[in-house]
């Protein structure tokens, strides 16, 4: 695993977009693992304007806040609707919820993820797998750390409005994907990205487990 430096955010987004287009040319039934956050927005714009056909596609989102209705503007389901699903029709899109999370991994094993999109938090989290999360974790409920609540408060009116819990795919769930793209945008992600890719593999930096994945591409831009 190495860090591929892109010249711009657009270039990074397009690289992954083209990777997805190629996969769907080979197999229109491919399954996508989708991420939210600011980083994949450029990728979703690229895909929204692409000819790629997702009408046979199942998608699984990585995570969702607890206790936010799906139509709350900060829910991840709402985010996906706004940024991708409004432009591209999918066969079926799943989000982990209080109701389904015990079966989420069974569903993913039935429809194995061909391409998983990932961002990274400034503390090395992937999805909501915060430092300390076990490598064997499956989809589970998490208490968000102060760091993550602070990072995400920019999307809410105030820090008090940020939910304190979320449901997330675990490290093991993510590692089952056949191909993973880890994307990082901005100098503030550089240190943690280097630690994740070249540092020791342990749960202090959950993204470091990706070093053990056979087909992960790490893309970075400033
Ligand atoms: P960001 O979040 O894309 O908004 O930087 C990434 C993450 O926290 O996983």
PDB file of C-alpha atoms and ligand atoms in Angstrom:
ATOM      1  CA  UNK A   1       0.000   0.000   0.000  1.00  0.00           C
ATOM      2  CA  UNK A   2       1.310   3.434  -0.902  1.00  0.00           C
ATOM      3  CA  UNK A   3      -0.040   6.965  -1.042  1.00  0.00           C
ATOM      4  CA  UNK A   4      -0.816   8.170  -4.556  1.00  0.00           C
ATOM      5  CA  UNK A   5      -0.576  11.946  -4.621  1.00  0.00           C
ATOM      6  CA  UNK A   6      -3.023  13.666  -6.970  1.00  0.00           C
ATOM      7  CA  UNK A   7      -2.561  17.188  -8.314  1.00  0.00           C
ATOM      8  CA  UNK A   8      -6.050  18.292  -7.424  1.00  0.00           C
ATOM      9  CA  UNK A   9      -9.277  17.245  -5.751  1.00  0.00           C
ATOM     10  CA  UNK A  10     -10.866  16.953  -9.214  1.00  0.00           C
ATOM     11  CA  UNK A  11      -8.127  14.608 -10.374  1.00  0.00           C
ATOM     12  CA  UNK A  12      -8.528  12.417  -7.285  1.00  0.00           C
ATOM     13  CA  UNK A  13     -12.313  12.279  -7.673  1.00  0.00           C
ATOM     14  CA  UNK A  14     -12.051  11.436 -11.368  1.00  0.00           C
ATOM     15  CA  UNK A  15      -9.489   8.667 -10.803  1.00  0.00           C
ATOM     16  CA  UNK A  16     -11.892   6.849  -8.509  1.00  0.00           C
ATOM     17  CA  UNK A  17     -14.862   7.638 -10.747  1.00  0.00           C
ATOM     18  CA  UNK A  18     -13.104   6.058 -13.715  1.00  0.00           C
ATOM     19  CA  UNK A  19     -12.219   3.028 -11.573  1.00  0.00           C
ATOM     20  CA  UNK A  20     -15.911   2.606 -10.793  1.00  0.00           C
ATOM     21  CA  UNK A  21     -16.931   3.082 -14.452  1.00  0.00           C
ATOM     22  CA  UNK A  22     -14.459   0.374 -15.475  1.00  0.00           C
ATOM     23  CA  UNK A  23     -15.767  -2.023 -12.854  1.00  0.00           C
ATOM     24  CA  UNK A  24     -19.358  -1.475 -14.033  1.00  0.00           C
ATOM     25  CA  UNK A  25     -18.373  -1.987 -17.643  1.00  0.00           C
ATOM     26  CA  UNK A  26     -17.041  -5.394 -16.615  1.00  0.00           C
ATOM     27  CA  UNK A  27     -19.984  -6.204 -14.357  1.00  0.00           C
ATOM     28  CA  UNK A  28     -23.154  -4.088 -14.191  1.00  0.00           C
ATOM     29  CA  UNK A  29     -24.244  -6.081 -11.124  1.00  0.00           C
ATOM     30  CA  UNK A  30     -21.280  -4.847  -9.080  1.00  0.00           C
ATOM     31  CA  UNK A  31     -21.981  -3.856  -5.488  1.00  0.00           C
ATOM     32  CA  UNK A  32     -20.831  -0.519  -4.085  1.00  0.00           C
ATOM     33  CA  UNK A  33     -19.876   0.452  -0.551  1.00  0.00           C
ATOM     34  CA  UNK A  34     -20.502   4.160  -0.121  1.00  0.00           C
ATOM     35  CA  UNK A  35     -19.157   6.786   2.247  1.00  0.00           C
ATOM     36  CA  UNK A  36     -20.380  10.201   3.327  1.00  0.00           C
ATOM     37  CA  UNK A  37     -18.433  13.259   4.504  1.00  0.00           C
ATOM     38  CA  UNK A  38     -16.978  16.092   2.471  1.00  0.00           C
ATOM     39  CA  UNK A  39     -14.301  14.001   0.732  1.00  0.00           C
ATOM     40  CA  UNK A  40     -16.408  11.878  -1.681  1.00  0.00           C
ATOM     41  CA  UNK A  41     -18.618  14.753  -2.857  1.00  0.00           C
ATOM     42  CA  UNK A  42     -16.409  15.332  -5.941  1.00  0.00           C
ATOM     43  CA  UNK A  43     -16.577  11.631  -6.779  1.00  0.00           C
ATOM     44  CA  UNK A  44     -20.375  11.648  -6.516  1.00  0.00           C
ATOM     45  CA  UNK A  45     -20.507  14.709  -8.772  1.00  0.00           C
ATOM     46  CA  UNK A  46     -18.367  12.876 -11.292  1.00  0.00           C
ATOM     47  CA  UNK A  47     -20.600   9.798 -11.146  1.00  0.00           C
ATOM     48  CA  UNK A  48     -23.787  11.888 -11.318  1.00  0.00           C
ATOM     49  CA  UNK A  49     -22.573  13.246 -14.652  1.00  0.00           C
ATOM     50  CA  UNK A  50     -21.285   9.914 -15.915  1.00  0.00           C
ATOM     51  CA  UNK A  51     -23.101   7.482 -18.209  1.00  0.00           C
ATOM     52  CA  UNK A  52     -22.504   4.678 -15.707  1.00  0.00           C
ATOM     53  CA  UNK A  53     -25.658   2.683 -15.017  1.00  0.00           C
ATOM     54  CA  UNK A  54     -26.395   1.784 -11.390  1.00  0.00           C
ATOM     55  CA  UNK A  55     -29.901   0.478 -12.007  1.00  0.00           C
ATOM     56  CA  UNK A  56     -28.800  -3.089 -11.193  1.00  0.00           C
ATOM     57  CA  UNK A  57     -26.648  -2.020  -8.273  1.00  0.00           C
ATOM     58  CA  UNK A  58     -26.982  -2.730  -4.589  1.00  0.00           C
ATOM     59  CA  UNK A  59     -25.183  -0.232  -2.379  1.00  0.00           C
ATOM     60  CA  UNK A  60     -24.310  -0.337   1.291  1.00  0.00           C
ATOM     61  CA  UNK A  61     -23.488   2.810   3.183  1.00  0.00           C
ATOM     62  CA  UNK A  62     -20.812   2.597   5.816  1.00  0.00           C
ATOM     63  CA  UNK A  63     -22.580   4.312   8.642  1.00  0.00           C
ATOM     64  CA  UNK A  64     -25.468   6.386   9.915  1.00  0.00           C
ATOM     65  CA  UNK A  65     -26.154   8.519  12.968  1.00  0.00           C
ATOM     66  CA  UNK A  66     -28.406   7.130  15.663  1.00  0.00           C
ATOM     67  CA  UNK A  67     -31.616   8.957  16.425  1.00  0.00           C
ATOM     68  CA  UNK A  68     -31.716  11.190  13.355  1.00  0.00           C
ATOM     69  CA  UNK A  69     -34.721  10.671  11.095  1.00  0.00           C
ATOM     70  CA  UNK A  70     -33.740   9.699   7.538  1.00  0.00           C
ATOM     71  CA  UNK A  71     -35.053  13.036   6.243  1.00  0.00           C
ATOM     72  CA  UNK A  72     -32.950  15.093   8.671  1.00  0.00           C
ATOM     73  CA  UNK A  73     -30.575  17.184   6.518  1.00  0.00           C
ATOM     74  CA  UNK A  74     -27.560  15.824   8.416  1.00  0.00           C
ATOM     75  CA  UNK A  75     -28.541  12.165   8.174  1.00  0.00           C
ATOM     76  CA  UNK A  76     -26.313  10.199   5.835  1.00  0.00           C
ATOM     77  CA  UNK A  77     -29.295   8.923   3.921  1.00  0.00           C
ATOM     78  CA  UNK A  78     -30.259  12.521   3.166  1.00  0.00           C
ATOM     79  CA  UNK A  79     -26.660  13.258   2.172  1.00  0.00           C
ATOM     80  CA  UNK A  80     -26.642  10.362  -0.312  1.00  0.00           C
ATOM     81  CA  UNK A  81     -29.963  11.452  -1.752  1.00  0.00           C
ATOM     82  CA  UNK A  82     -28.692  14.991  -2.298  1.00  0.00           C
ATOM     83  CA  UNK A  83     -25.291  14.037  -3.679  1.00  0.00           C
ATOM     84  CA  UNK A  84     -25.865  10.887  -5.704  1.00  0.00           C
ATOM     85  CA  UNK A  85     -29.218   9.120  -5.517  1.00  0.00           C
ATOM     86  CA  UNK A  86     -31.117  12.124  -6.873  1.00  0.00           C
ATOM     87  CA  UNK A  87     -29.066  11.783 -10.069  1.00  0.00           C
ATOM     88  CA  UNK A  88     -28.492   8.044 -10.322  1.00  0.00           C
ATOM     89  CA  UNK A  89     -31.053   5.366  -9.725  1.00  0.00           C
ATOM     90  CA  UNK A  90     -29.843   2.350  -7.758  1.00  0.00           C
ATOM     91  CA  UNK A  91     -31.614  -0.983  -7.532  1.00  0.00           C
ATOM     92  CA  UNK A  92     -31.491  -0.873  -3.740  1.00  0.00           C
ATOM     93  CA  UNK A  93     -29.486   1.150  -1.229  1.00  0.00           C
ATOM     94  CA  UNK A  94     -28.962   0.073   2.355  1.00  0.00           C
ATOM     95  CA  UNK A  95     -27.989   2.042   5.447  1.00  0.00           C
ATOM     96  CA  UNK A  96     -27.192   0.512   8.814  1.00  0.00           C
ATOM     97  CA  UNK A  97     -29.928   1.215  11.332  1.00  0.00           C
ATOM     98  CA  UNK A  98     -30.967   0.267  14.815  1.00  0.00           C
ATOM     99  CA  UNK A  99     -33.322  -2.270  13.208  1.00  0.00           C
ATOM    100  CA  UNK A 100     -31.068  -3.973  10.673  1.00  0.00           C
ATOM    101  CA  UNK A 101     -27.536  -3.670  12.040  1.00  0.00           C
ATOM    102  CA  UNK A 102     -27.420  -7.186  13.475  1.00  0.00           C
ATOM    103  CA  UNK A 103     -28.061  -8.501   9.954  1.00  0.00           C
ATOM    104  CA  UNK A 104     -26.055  -5.942   8.017  1.00  0.00           C
ATOM    105  CA  UNK A 105     -22.989  -8.170   7.686  1.00  0.00           C
ATOM    106  CA  UNK A 106     -25.137 -11.103   6.582  1.00  0.00           C
ATOM    107  CA  UNK A 107     -26.621  -8.877   3.876  1.00  0.00           C
ATOM    108  CA  UNK A 108     -23.133  -7.755   2.823  1.00  0.00           C
ATOM    109  CA  UNK A 109     -21.971 -11.341   2.631  1.00  0.00           C
ATOM    110  CA  UNK A 110     -24.910 -12.125   0.380  1.00  0.00           C
ATOM    111  CA  UNK A 111     -23.988  -9.231  -1.906  1.00  0.00           C
ATOM    112  CA  UNK A 112     -20.212  -8.838  -1.431  1.00  0.00           C
ATOM    113  CA  UNK A 113     -18.943  -5.315  -1.983  1.00  0.00           C
ATOM    114  CA  UNK A 114     -16.855  -4.973  -5.141  1.00  0.00           C
ATOM    115  CA  UNK A 115     -15.720  -1.395  -4.506  1.00  0.00           C
ATOM    116  CA  UNK A 116     -15.726   0.321  -1.140  1.00  0.00           C
ATOM    117  CA  UNK A 117     -15.208   4.090  -0.875  1.00  0.00           C
ATOM    118  CA  UNK A 118     -13.611   5.311   2.351  1.00  0.00           C
ATOM    119  CA  UNK A 119     -12.640   8.619   3.875  1.00  0.00           C
ATOM    120  CA  UNK A 120     -10.399   8.982   6.923  1.00  0.00           C
ATOM    121  CA  UNK A 121     -10.867  11.020  10.089  1.00  0.00           C
ATOM    122  CA  UNK A 122      -8.107  13.142  11.600  1.00  0.00           C
ATOM    123  CA  UNK A 123      -7.824  10.530  14.374  1.00  0.00           C
ATOM    124  CA  UNK A 124      -7.452   7.678  11.863  1.00  0.00           C
ATOM    125  CA  UNK A 125     -11.022   6.444  12.024  1.00  0.00           C
ATOM    126  CA  UNK A 126     -12.603   4.758   9.031  1.00  0.00           C
ATOM    127  CA  UNK A 127     -16.384   5.021   8.979  1.00  0.00           C
ATOM    128  CA  UNK A 128     -17.138   5.463  12.699  1.00  0.00           C
ATOM    129  CA  UNK A 129     -14.515   2.957  13.793  1.00  0.00           C
ATOM    130  CA  UNK A 130     -12.746   5.137  16.305  1.00  0.00           C
ATOM    131  CA  UNK A 131      -9.289   4.430  17.796  1.00  0.00           C
ATOM    132  CA  UNK A 132      -9.488   1.302  19.926  1.00  0.00           C
ATOM    133  CA  UNK A 133     -11.891  -0.529  17.594  1.00  0.00           C
ATOM    134  CA  UNK A 134     -11.043  -4.197  17.158  1.00  0.00           C
ATOM    135  CA  UNK A 135      -9.921  -5.591  13.841  1.00  0.00           C
ATOM    136  CA  UNK A 136     -12.665  -8.230  14.195  1.00  0.00           C
ATOM    137  CA  UNK A 137     -15.498  -5.714  14.586  1.00  0.00           C
ATOM    138  CA  UNK A 138     -18.657  -6.150  12.557  1.00  0.00           C
ATOM    139  CA  UNK A 139     -21.487  -3.623  12.147  1.00  0.00           C
ATOM    140  CA  UNK A 140     -22.122  -2.128  15.586  1.00  0.00           C
ATOM    141  CA  UNK A 141     -23.343   0.840  17.596  1.00  0.00           C
ATOM    142  CA  UNK A 142     -20.637   3.298  18.680  1.00  0.00           C
ATOM    143  CA  UNK A 143     -20.280   6.188  21.069  1.00  0.00           C
ATOM    144  CA  UNK A 144     -18.654   8.985  19.102  1.00  0.00           C
ATOM    145  CA  UNK A 145     -15.435  10.460  20.491  1.00  0.00           C
ATOM    146  CA  UNK A 146     -15.102  14.136  21.400  1.00  0.00           C
ATOM    147  CA  UNK A 147     -12.727  14.512  18.443  1.00  0.00           C
ATOM    148  CA  UNK A 148     -15.294  13.220  15.941  1.00  0.00           C
ATOM    149  CA  UNK A 149     -18.151  15.185  17.482  1.00  0.00           C
ATOM    150  CA  UNK A 150     -16.004  18.310  17.166  1.00  0.00           C
ATOM    151  CA  UNK A 151     -14.993  17.528  13.555  1.00  0.00           C
ATOM    152  CA  UNK A 152     -18.640  16.927  12.585  1.00  0.00           C
ATOM    153  CA  UNK A 153     -20.075  19.913  14.445  1.00  0.00           C
ATOM    154  CA  UNK A 154     -19.322  22.056  11.387  1.00  0.00           C
ATOM    155  CA  UNK A 155     -22.342  20.462   9.730  1.00  0.00           C
ATOM    156  CA  UNK A 156     -24.722  21.235  12.613  1.00  0.00           C
ATOM    157  CA  UNK A 157     -26.010  24.484  14.118  1.00  0.00           C
ATOM    158  CA  UNK A 158     -24.145  23.772  17.328  1.00  0.00           C
ATOM    159  CA  UNK A 159     -21.963  21.057  18.836  1.00  0.00           C
ATOM    160  CA  UNK A 160     -24.848  20.049  21.136  1.00  0.00           C
ATOM    161  CA  UNK A 161     -26.875  19.055  18.072  1.00  0.00           C
ATOM    162  CA  UNK A 162     -24.354  16.425  16.922  1.00  0.00           C
ATOM    163  CA  UNK A 163     -25.668  12.925  17.779  1.00  0.00           C
ATOM    164  CA  UNK A 164     -23.604  11.108  20.394  1.00  0.00           C
ATOM    165  CA  UNK A 165     -23.947   7.671  18.814  1.00  0.00           C
ATOM    166  CA  UNK A 166     -23.833   6.131  15.366  1.00  0.00           C
ATOM    167  CA  UNK A 167     -24.075   2.720  13.726  1.00  0.00           C
ATOM    168  CA  UNK A 168     -21.138   1.712  11.629  1.00  0.00           C
ATOM    169  CA  UNK A 169     -19.807  -1.156   9.591  1.00  0.00           C
ATOM    170  CA  UNK A 170     -16.880  -2.660  11.511  1.00  0.00           C
ATOM    171  CA  UNK A 171     -13.279  -3.077  10.408  1.00  0.00           C
ATOM    172  CA  UNK A 172     -13.906  -6.703   9.454  1.00  0.00           C
ATOM    173  CA  UNK A 173     -17.007  -5.728   7.435  1.00  0.00           C
ATOM    174  CA  UNK A 174     -14.955  -3.148   5.515  1.00  0.00           C
ATOM    175  CA  UNK A 175     -12.001  -5.471   4.956  1.00  0.00           C
ATOM    176  CA  UNK A 176     -14.279  -7.928   3.137  1.00  0.00           C
ATOM    177  CA  UNK A 177     -14.625  -5.526   0.189  1.00  0.00           C
ATOM    178  CA  UNK A 178     -12.801  -6.748  -2.903  1.00  0.00           C
ATOM    179  CA  UNK A 179     -11.361  -3.314  -3.695  1.00  0.00           C
ATOM    180  CA  UNK A 180     -11.074  -0.278  -1.417  1.00  0.00           C
ATOM    181  CA  UNK A 181     -10.372   3.334  -2.338  1.00  0.00           C
ATOM    182  CA  UNK A 182      -9.261   5.410   0.642  1.00  0.00           C
ATOM    183  CA  UNK A 183      -9.481   9.117  -0.146  1.00  0.00           C
ATOM    184  CA  UNK A 184      -8.025  12.039   1.784  1.00  0.00           C
ATOM    185  CA  UNK A 185      -8.308  15.687   0.867  1.00  0.00           C
ATOM    186  CA  UNK A 186      -6.217  18.373   2.539  1.00  0.00           C
ATOM    187  CA  UNK A 187      -2.972  18.917   4.420  1.00  0.00           C
ATOM    188  CA  UNK A 188      -4.696  18.310   7.765  1.00  0.00           C
ATOM    189  CA  UNK A 189      -5.065  14.628   6.741  1.00  0.00           C
ATOM    190  CA  UNK A 190      -1.448  14.121   5.669  1.00  0.00           C
ATOM    191  CA  UNK A 191       0.060  13.043   9.026  1.00  0.00           C
ATOM    192  CA  UNK A 192      -2.659  10.559   9.863  1.00  0.00           C
ATOM    193  CA  UNK A 193      -2.618   9.181   6.320  1.00  0.00           C
ATOM    194  CA  UNK A 194       1.149   8.564   6.512  1.00  0.00           C
ATOM    195  CA  UNK A 195       0.749   6.911   9.911  1.00  0.00           C
ATOM    196  CA  UNK A 196      -2.025   4.713   8.531  1.00  0.00           C
ATOM    197  CA  UNK A 197      -0.150   3.616   5.428  1.00  0.00           C
ATOM    198  CA  UNK A 198       3.434   3.363   6.686  1.00  0.00           C
ATOM    199  CA  UNK A 199       3.073   3.139  10.470  1.00  0.00           C
ATOM    200  CA  UNK A 200       2.478   0.311  12.879  1.00  0.00           C
ATOM    201  CA  UNK A 201      -0.701  -1.688  12.341  1.00  0.00           C
ATOM    202  CA  UNK A 202      -2.864  -1.428  15.438  1.00  0.00           C
ATOM    203  CA  UNK A 203      -6.226  -0.245  16.660  1.00  0.00           C
ATOM    204  CA  UNK A 204      -4.846   3.150  17.804  1.00  0.00           C
ATOM    205  CA  UNK A 205      -5.057   4.011  14.106  1.00  0.00           C
ATOM    206  CA  UNK A 206      -7.980   1.992  12.706  1.00  0.00           C
ATOM    207  CA  UNK A 207      -7.079   2.890   9.094  1.00  0.00           C
ATOM    208  CA  UNK A 208      -3.721   1.120   9.575  1.00  0.00           C
ATOM    209  CA  UNK A 209      -5.564  -2.231   9.314  1.00  0.00           C
ATOM    210  CA  UNK A 210      -5.983  -1.477   5.616  1.00  0.00           C
ATOM    211  CA  UNK A 211      -2.305  -2.349   5.191  1.00  0.00           C
ATOM    212  CA  UNK A 212      -3.497  -5.945   5.541  1.00  0.00           C
ATOM    213  CA  UNK A 213      -6.030  -5.581   2.720  1.00  0.00           C
ATOM    214  CA  UNK A 214      -4.885  -6.956  -0.628  1.00  0.00           C
ATOM    215  CA  UNK A 215      -6.426  -4.374  -2.907  1.00  0.00           C
ATOM    216  CA  UNK A 216      -6.554  -0.908  -1.352  1.00  0.00           C
ATOM    217  CA  UNK A 217      -5.638   2.242  -3.252  1.00  0.00           C
ATOM    218  CA  UNK A 218      -4.888   5.345  -1.199  1.00  0.00           C
ATOM    219  CA  UNK A 219      -5.340   8.688  -2.916  1.00  0.00           C
ATOM    220  CA  UNK A 220      -4.339  12.053  -1.460  1.00  0.00           C
ATOM    221  CA  UNK A 221      -4.598  15.649  -2.616  1.00  0.00           C
ATOM    222  CA  UNK A 222      -3.974  19.028  -0.967  1.00  0.00           C
TER     223      UNK A 222
HETATM  224  P1  LIG B   1     -14.477  14.203   5.699  1.00  0.00           P
HETATM  225  O1  LIG B   1     -14.680  13.076   6.790  1.00  0.00           O
HETATM  226  O2  LIG B   1     -14.573  13.538   4.371  1.00  0.00           O
HETATM  227  O3  LIG B   1     -15.600  15.171   5.921  1.00  0.00           O
HETATM  228  O4  LIG B   1     -13.127  14.801   5.946  1.00  0.00           O
HETATM  229  C1  LIG B   1     -14.022  11.853   6.658  1.00  0.00           C
HETATM  230  C2  LIG B   1     -14.227  10.998   7.869  1.00  0.00           C
HETATM  231  O5  LIG B   1     -14.325  11.534   8.994  1.00  0.00           O
HETATM  232  O6  LIG B   1     -14.293   9.770   7.714  1.00  0.00           O
END
